[in-house]
PDB file of C-alpha atoms in Angstrom:
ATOM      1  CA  UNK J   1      81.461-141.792  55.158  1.00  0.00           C
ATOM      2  CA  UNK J   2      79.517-144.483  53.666  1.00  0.00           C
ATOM      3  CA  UNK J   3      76.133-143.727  52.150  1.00  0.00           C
ATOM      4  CA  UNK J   4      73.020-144.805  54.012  1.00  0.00           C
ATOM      5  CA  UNK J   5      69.384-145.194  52.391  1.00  0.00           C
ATOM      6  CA  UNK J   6      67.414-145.981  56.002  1.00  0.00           C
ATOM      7  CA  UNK J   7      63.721-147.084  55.051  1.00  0.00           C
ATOM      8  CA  UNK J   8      61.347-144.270  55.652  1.00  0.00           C
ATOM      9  CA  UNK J   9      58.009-145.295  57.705  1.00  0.00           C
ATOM     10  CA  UNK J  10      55.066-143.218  57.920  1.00  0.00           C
ATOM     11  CA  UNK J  11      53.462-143.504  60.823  1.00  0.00           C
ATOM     12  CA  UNK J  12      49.807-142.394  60.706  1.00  0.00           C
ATOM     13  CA  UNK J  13      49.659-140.893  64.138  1.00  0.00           C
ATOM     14  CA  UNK J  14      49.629-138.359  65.898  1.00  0.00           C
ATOM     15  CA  UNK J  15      51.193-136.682  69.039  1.00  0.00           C
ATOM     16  CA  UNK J  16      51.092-141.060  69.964  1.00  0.00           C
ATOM     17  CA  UNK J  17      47.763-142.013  69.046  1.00  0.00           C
ATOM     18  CA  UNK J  18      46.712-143.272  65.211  1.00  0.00           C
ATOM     19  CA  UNK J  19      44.628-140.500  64.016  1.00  0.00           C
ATOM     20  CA  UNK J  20      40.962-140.544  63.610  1.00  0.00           C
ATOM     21  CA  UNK J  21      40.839-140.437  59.851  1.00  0.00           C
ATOM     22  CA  UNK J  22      43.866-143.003  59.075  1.00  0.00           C
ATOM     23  CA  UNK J  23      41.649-145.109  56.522  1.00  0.00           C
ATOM     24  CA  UNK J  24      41.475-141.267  54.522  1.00  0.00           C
ATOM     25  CA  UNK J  25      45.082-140.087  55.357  1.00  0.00           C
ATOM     26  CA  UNK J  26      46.548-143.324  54.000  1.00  0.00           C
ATOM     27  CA  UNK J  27      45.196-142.494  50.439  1.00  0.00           C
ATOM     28  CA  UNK J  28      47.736-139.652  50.706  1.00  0.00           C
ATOM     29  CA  UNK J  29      50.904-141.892  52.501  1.00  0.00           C
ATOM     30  CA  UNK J  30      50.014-144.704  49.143  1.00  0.00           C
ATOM     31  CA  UNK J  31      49.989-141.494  46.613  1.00  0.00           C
ATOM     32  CA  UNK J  32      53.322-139.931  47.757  1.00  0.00           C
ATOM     33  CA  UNK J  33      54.921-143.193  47.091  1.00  0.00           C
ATOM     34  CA  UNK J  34      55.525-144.907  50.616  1.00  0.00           C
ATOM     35  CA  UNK J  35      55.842-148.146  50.743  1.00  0.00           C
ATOM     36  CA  UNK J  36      55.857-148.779  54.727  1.00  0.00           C
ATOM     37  CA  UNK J  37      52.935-148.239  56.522  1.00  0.00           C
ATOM     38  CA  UNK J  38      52.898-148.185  60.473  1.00  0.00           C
ATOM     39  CA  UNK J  39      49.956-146.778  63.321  1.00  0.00           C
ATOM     40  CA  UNK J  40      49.940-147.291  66.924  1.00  0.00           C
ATOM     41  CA  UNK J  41      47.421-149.513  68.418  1.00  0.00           C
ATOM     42  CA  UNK J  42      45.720-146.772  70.142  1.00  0.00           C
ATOM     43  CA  UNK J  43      43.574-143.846  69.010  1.00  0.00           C
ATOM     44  CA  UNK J  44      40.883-146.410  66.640  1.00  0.00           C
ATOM     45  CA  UNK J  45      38.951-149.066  67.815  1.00  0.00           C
ATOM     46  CA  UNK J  46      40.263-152.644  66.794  1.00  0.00           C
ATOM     47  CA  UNK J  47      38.052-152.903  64.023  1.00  0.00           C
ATOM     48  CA  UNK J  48      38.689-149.904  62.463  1.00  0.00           C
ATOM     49  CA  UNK J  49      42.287-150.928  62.947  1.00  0.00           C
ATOM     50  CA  UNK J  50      41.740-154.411  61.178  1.00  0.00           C
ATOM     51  CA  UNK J  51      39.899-152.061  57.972  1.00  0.00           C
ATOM     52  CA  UNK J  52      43.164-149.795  57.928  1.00  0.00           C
ATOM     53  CA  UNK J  53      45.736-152.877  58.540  1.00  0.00           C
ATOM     54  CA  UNK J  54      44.039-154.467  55.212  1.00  0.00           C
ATOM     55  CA  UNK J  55      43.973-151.050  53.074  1.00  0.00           C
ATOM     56  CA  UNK J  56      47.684-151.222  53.745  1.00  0.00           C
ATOM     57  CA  UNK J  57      48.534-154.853  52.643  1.00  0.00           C
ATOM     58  CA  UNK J  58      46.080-154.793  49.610  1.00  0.00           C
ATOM     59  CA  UNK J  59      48.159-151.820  48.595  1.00  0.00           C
ATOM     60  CA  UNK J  60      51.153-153.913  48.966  1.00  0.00           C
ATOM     61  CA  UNK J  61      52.645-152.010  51.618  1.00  0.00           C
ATOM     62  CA  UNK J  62      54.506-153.464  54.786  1.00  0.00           C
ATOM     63  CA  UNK J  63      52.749-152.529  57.650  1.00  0.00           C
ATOM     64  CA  UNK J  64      54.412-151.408  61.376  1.00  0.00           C
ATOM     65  CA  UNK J  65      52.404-151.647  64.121  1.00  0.00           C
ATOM     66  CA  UNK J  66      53.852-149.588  67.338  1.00  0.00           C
ATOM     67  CA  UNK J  67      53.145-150.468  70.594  1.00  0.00           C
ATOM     68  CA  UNK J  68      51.814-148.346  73.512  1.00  0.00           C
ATOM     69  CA  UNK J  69      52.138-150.270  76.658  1.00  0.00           C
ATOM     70  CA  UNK J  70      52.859-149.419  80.230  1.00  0.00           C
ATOM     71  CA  UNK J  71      52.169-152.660  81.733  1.00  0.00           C
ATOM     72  CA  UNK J  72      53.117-156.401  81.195  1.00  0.00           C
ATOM     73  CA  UNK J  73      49.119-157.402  79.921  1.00  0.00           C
ATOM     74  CA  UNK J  74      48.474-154.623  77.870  1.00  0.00           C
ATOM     75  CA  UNK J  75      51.783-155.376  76.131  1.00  0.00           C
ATOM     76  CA  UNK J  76      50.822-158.689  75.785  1.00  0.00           C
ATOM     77  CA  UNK J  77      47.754-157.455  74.043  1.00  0.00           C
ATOM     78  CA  UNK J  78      49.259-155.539  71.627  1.00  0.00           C
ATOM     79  CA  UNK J  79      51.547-158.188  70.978  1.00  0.00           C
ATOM     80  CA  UNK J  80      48.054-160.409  69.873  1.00  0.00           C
ATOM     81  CA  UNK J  81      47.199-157.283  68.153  1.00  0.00           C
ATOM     82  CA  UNK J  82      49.849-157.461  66.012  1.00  0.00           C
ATOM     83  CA  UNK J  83      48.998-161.011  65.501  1.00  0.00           C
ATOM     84  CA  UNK J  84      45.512-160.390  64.574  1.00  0.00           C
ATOM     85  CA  UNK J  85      46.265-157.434  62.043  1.00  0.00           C
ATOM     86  CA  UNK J  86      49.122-159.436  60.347  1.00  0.00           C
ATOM     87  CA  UNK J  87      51.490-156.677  60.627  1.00  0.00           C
ATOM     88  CA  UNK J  88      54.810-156.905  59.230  1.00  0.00           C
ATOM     89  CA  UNK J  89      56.913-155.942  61.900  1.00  0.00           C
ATOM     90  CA  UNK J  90      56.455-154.995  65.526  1.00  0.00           C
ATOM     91  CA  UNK J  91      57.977-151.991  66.775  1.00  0.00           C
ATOM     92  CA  UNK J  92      58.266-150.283  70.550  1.00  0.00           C
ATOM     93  CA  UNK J  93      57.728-152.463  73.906  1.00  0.00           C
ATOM     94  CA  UNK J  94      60.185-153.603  76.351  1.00  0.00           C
ATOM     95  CA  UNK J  95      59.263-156.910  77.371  1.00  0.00           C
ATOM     96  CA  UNK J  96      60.802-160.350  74.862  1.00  0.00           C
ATOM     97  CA  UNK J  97      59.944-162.542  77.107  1.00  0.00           C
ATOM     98  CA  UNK J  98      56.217-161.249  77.309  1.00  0.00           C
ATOM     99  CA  UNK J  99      55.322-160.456  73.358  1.00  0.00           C
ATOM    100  CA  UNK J 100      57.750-163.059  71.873  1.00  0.00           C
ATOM    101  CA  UNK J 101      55.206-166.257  72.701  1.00  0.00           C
ATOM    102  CA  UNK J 102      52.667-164.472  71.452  1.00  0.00           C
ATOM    103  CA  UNK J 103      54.488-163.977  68.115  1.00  0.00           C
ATOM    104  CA  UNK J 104      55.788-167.674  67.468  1.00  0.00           C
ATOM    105  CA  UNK J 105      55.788-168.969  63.897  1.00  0.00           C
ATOM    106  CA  UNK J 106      53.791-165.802  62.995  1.00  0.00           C
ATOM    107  CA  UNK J 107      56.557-164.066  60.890  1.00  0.00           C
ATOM    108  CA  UNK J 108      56.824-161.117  62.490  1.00  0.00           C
ATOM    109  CA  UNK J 109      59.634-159.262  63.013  1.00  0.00           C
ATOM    110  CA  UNK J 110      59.967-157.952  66.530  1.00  0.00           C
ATOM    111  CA  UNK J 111      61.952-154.577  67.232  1.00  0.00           C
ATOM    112  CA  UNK J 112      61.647-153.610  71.225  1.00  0.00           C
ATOM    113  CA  UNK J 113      62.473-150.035  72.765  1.00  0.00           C
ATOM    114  CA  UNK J 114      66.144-149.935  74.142  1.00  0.00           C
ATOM    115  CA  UNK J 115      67.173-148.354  77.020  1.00  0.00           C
ATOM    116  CA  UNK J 116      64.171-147.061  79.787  1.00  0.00           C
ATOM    117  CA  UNK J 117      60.939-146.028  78.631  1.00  0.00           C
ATOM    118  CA  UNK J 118      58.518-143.694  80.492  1.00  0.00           C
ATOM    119  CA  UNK J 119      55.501-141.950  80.129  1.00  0.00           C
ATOM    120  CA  UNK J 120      53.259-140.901  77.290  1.00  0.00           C
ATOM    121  CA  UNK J 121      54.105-139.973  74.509  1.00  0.00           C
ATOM    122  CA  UNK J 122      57.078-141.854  75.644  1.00  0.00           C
ATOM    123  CA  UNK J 123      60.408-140.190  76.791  1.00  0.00           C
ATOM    124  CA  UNK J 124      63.970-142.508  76.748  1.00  0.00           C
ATOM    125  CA  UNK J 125      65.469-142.424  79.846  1.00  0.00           C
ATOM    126  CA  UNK J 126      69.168-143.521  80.986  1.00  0.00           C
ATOM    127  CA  UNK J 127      73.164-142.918  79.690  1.00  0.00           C
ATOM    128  CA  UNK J 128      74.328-143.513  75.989  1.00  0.00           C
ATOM    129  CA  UNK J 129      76.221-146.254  77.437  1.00  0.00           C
ATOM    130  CA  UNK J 130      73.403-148.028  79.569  1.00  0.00           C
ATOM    131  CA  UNK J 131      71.139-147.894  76.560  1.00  0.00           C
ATOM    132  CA  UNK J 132      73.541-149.247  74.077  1.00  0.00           C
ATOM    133  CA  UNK J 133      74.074-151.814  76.785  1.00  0.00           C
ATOM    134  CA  UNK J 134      70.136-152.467  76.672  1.00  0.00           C
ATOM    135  CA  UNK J 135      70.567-152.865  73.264  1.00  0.00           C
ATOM    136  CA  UNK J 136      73.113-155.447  72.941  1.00  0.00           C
ATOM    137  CA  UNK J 137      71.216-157.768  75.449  1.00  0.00           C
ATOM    138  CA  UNK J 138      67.697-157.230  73.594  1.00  0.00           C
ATOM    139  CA  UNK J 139      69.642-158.347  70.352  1.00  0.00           C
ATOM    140  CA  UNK J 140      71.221-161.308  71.918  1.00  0.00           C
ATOM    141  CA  UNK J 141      67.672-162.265  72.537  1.00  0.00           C
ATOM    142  CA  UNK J 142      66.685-165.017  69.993  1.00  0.00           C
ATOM    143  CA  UNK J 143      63.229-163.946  68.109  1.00  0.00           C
ATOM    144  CA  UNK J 144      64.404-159.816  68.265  1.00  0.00           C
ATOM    145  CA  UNK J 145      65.120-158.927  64.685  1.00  0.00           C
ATOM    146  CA  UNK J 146      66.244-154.916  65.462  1.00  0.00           C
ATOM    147  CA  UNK J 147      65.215-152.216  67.502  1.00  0.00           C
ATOM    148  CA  UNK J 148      63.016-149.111  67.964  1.00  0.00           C
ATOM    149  CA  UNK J 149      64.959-146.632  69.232  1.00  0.00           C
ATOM    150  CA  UNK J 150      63.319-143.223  70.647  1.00  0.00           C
ATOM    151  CA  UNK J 151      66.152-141.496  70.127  1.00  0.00           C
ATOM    152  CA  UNK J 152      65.059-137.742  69.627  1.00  0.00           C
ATOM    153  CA  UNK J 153      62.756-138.476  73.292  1.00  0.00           C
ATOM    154  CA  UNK J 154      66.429-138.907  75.175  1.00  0.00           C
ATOM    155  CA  UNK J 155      67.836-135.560  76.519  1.00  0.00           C
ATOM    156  CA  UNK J 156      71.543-136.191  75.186  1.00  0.00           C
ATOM    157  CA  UNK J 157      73.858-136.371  71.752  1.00  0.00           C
ATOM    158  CA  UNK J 158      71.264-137.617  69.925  1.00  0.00           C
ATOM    159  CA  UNK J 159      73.682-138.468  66.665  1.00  0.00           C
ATOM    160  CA  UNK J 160      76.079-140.122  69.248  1.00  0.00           C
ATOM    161  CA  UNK J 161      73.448-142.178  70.674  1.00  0.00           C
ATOM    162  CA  UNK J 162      72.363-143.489  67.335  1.00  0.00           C
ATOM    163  CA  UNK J 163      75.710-144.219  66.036  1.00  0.00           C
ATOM    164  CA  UNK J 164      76.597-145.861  69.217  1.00  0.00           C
ATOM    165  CA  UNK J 165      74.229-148.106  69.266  1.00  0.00           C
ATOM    166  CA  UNK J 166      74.313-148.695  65.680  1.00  0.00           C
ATOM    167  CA  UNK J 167      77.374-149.845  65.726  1.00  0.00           C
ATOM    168  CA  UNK J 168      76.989-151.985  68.814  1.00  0.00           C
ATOM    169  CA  UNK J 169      74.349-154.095  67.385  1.00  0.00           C
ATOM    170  CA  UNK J 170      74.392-156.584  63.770  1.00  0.00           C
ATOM    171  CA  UNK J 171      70.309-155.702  63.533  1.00  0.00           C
ATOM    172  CA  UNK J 172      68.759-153.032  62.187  1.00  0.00           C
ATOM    173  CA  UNK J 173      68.040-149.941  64.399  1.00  0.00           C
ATOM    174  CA  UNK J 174      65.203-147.871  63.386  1.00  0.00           C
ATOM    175  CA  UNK J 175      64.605-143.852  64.546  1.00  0.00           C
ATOM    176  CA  UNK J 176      61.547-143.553  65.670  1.00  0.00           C
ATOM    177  CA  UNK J 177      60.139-139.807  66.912  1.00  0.00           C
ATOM    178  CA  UNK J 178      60.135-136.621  66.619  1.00  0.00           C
ATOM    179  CA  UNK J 179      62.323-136.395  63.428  1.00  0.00           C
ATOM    180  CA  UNK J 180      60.667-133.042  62.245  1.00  0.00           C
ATOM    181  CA  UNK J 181      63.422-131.091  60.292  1.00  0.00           C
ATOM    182  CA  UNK J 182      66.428-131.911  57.633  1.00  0.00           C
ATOM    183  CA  UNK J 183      68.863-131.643  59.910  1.00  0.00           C
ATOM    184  CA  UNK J 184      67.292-134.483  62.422  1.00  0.00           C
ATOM    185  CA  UNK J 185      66.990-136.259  59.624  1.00  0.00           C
ATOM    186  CA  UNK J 186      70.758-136.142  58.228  1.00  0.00           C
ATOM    187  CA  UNK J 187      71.274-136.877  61.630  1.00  0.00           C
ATOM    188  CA  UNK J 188      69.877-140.627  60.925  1.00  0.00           C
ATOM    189  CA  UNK J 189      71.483-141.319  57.735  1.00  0.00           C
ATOM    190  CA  UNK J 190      75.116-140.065  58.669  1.00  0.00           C
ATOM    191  CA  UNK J 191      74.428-142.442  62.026  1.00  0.00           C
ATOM    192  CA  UNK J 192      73.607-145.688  60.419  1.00  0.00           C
ATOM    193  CA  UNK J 193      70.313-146.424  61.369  1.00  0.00           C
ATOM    194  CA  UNK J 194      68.171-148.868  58.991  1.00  0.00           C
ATOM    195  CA  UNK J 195      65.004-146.701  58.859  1.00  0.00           C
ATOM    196  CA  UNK J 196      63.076-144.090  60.426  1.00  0.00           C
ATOM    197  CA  UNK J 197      59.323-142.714  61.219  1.00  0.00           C
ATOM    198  CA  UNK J 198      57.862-139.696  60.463  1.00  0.00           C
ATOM    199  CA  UNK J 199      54.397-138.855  61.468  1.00  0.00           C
ATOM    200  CA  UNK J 200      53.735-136.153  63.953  1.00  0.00           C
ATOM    201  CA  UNK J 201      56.003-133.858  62.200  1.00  0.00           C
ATOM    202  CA  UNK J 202      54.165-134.595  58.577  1.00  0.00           C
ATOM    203  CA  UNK J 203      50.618-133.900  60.147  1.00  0.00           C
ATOM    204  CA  UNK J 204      51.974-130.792  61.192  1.00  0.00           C
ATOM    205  CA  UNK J 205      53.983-129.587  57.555  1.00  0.00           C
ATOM    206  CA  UNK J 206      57.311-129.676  59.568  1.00  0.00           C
ATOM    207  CA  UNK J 207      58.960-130.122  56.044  1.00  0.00           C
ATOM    208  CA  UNK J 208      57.106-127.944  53.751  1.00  0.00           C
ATOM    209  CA  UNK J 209      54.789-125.961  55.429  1.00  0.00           C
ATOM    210  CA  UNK J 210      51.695-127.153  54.477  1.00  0.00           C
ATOM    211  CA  UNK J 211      48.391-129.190  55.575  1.00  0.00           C
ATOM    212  CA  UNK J 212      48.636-130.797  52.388  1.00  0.00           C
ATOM    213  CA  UNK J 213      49.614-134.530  53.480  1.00  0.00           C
ATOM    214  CA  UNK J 214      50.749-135.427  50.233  1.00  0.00           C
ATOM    215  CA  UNK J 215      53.019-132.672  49.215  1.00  0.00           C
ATOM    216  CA  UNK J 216      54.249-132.603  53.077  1.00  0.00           C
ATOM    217  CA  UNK J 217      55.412-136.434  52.693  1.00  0.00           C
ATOM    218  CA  UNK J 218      56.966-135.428  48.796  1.00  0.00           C
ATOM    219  CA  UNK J 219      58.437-132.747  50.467  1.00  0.00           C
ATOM    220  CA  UNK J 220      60.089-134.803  53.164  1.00  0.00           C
ATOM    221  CA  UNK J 221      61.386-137.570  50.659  1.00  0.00           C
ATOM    222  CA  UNK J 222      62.478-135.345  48.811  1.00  0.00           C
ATOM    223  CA  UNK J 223      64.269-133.829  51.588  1.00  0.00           C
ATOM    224  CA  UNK J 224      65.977-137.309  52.161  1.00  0.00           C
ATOM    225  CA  UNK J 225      67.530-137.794  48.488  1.00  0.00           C
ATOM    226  CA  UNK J 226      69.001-134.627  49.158  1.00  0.00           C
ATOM    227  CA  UNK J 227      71.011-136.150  51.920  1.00  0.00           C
ATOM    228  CA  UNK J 228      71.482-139.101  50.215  1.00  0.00           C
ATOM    229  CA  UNK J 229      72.978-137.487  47.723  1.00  0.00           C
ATOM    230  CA  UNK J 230      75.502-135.056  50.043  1.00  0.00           C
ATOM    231  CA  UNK J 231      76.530-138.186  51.599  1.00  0.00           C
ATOM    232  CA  UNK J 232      77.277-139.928  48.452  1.00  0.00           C
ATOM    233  CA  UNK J 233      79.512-136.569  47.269  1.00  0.00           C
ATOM    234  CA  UNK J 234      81.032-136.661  50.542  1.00  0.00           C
ATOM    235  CA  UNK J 235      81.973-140.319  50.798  1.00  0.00           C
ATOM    236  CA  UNK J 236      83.586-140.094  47.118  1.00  0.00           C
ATOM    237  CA  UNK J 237      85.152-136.954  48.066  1.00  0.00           C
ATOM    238  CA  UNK J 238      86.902-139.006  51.059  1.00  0.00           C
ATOM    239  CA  UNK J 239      87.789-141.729  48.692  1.00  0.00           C
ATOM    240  CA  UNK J 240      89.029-139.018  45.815  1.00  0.00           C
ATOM    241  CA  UNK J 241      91.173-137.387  48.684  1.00  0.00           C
ATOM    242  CA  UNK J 242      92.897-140.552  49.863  1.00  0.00           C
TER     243      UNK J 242
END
């Protein structure tokens, strides 16, 4: 079993919206030690988006932006969101050949939803095998650099699923909701998967307990070296064994 350091996002949102008091909260994300920085671009007002995008960059932080879109303009909005707020990468959507003009020649790396998308807070619909299908011809698409995979909102084998598609695609697949307990998250690192979000489960001390953002996060990267580190026993104790 080879060892697996996925990049963990914080999200600073909420049940699918960016909390109210993001600018505040991120003061706690930048002292825990993150270094990726993602919100959704609803729950603040644009310009109060724009303040929180720069707080992010200025602390040298790649920033995520997640989209919420049911419908082919609003994604398209989001997409010039993104755009506008400089983000790093752009995460969640489900239409290329809508948000990928809108990106061109801005360096940002674009990582759709797989599989069927529905509701809000969104739900992944389908078969492990028609999403991993979904995934292989998003990735095909020139200009898609990974994928955001909802893969604790699809009522299956959630490890399967990951590993699946994983190993279907060359990009990176990151895990994106409801990861709000050790063993969801050993879940991602034994299945691959480049990175992961957390934010839901931190504003609710999922981890430790606690209201205290700070120690929650600390708590929850901790949480992760642990893993890590089982992984890394494990792996040499397959190698020792053979």
């Amino acid at each position: 079993m080879p060892q697996n350091s996925p990049i963990f996002i914080f999200m600073l949102t909420n049940q699918d919206r960016t909390v109210a008091d993001a600018a505040e909260r991120l003061k706690d994300v930048l002292a825990a030690g993150i270094k990726h920085v993602g919100f959704k671009d609803i729950g603040l007002p644009f310009d109060k988006l724009l303040v929180l995008a720069s707080a992010v960059k200025a602390a040298g932080a790649s920033l995520y932006l997640e989209v919420v879109s049911l419908d082919e303009e609003s994604e398209r909005r989001s997409a010039q969101a993104a755009v506008d707020l400089g983000v790093d990468i752009l995460m969640g959507g489900t239409r290329p050949n809508v948000v990928l003009p809108v990106i061109a020649g801005k360096n940002i790396r674009y990582y759709p939803f797989p599989g069927k998308i529905v509701g809000h807070p969104s739900k992944l619909e389908g078969t492990i095998e028609t999403i991993v299908d979904s995934a292989r011809q998003l990735t095909a698409i020139e200009g898609v650099s990974g994928l955001d995979l909802l893969a604790y909102r699809f009522d299956g084998d959630v490890e399967s699923l990951i590993t699946r598609v994983c190993r279907a695609i060359g990009k990176p697949v990151v895990v994106a909701g409801s990861i709000d307990s050790p063993e969801r998250m050993a879940a991602v690192v034994r299945s691959g998967a480049a990175g992961f979000t957390i934010g839901t489960a931190a504003f609710n001390g999922a981890f430790s307990g606690s209201s205290n953002l700070r120690m929650e996060i600390e708590t929850e990267i901790d949480v992760l070296k642990r893993i890590q580190a089982d992984a890394g026993d494990v792996a040499r104790s397959a190698l020792i064994s053979n």
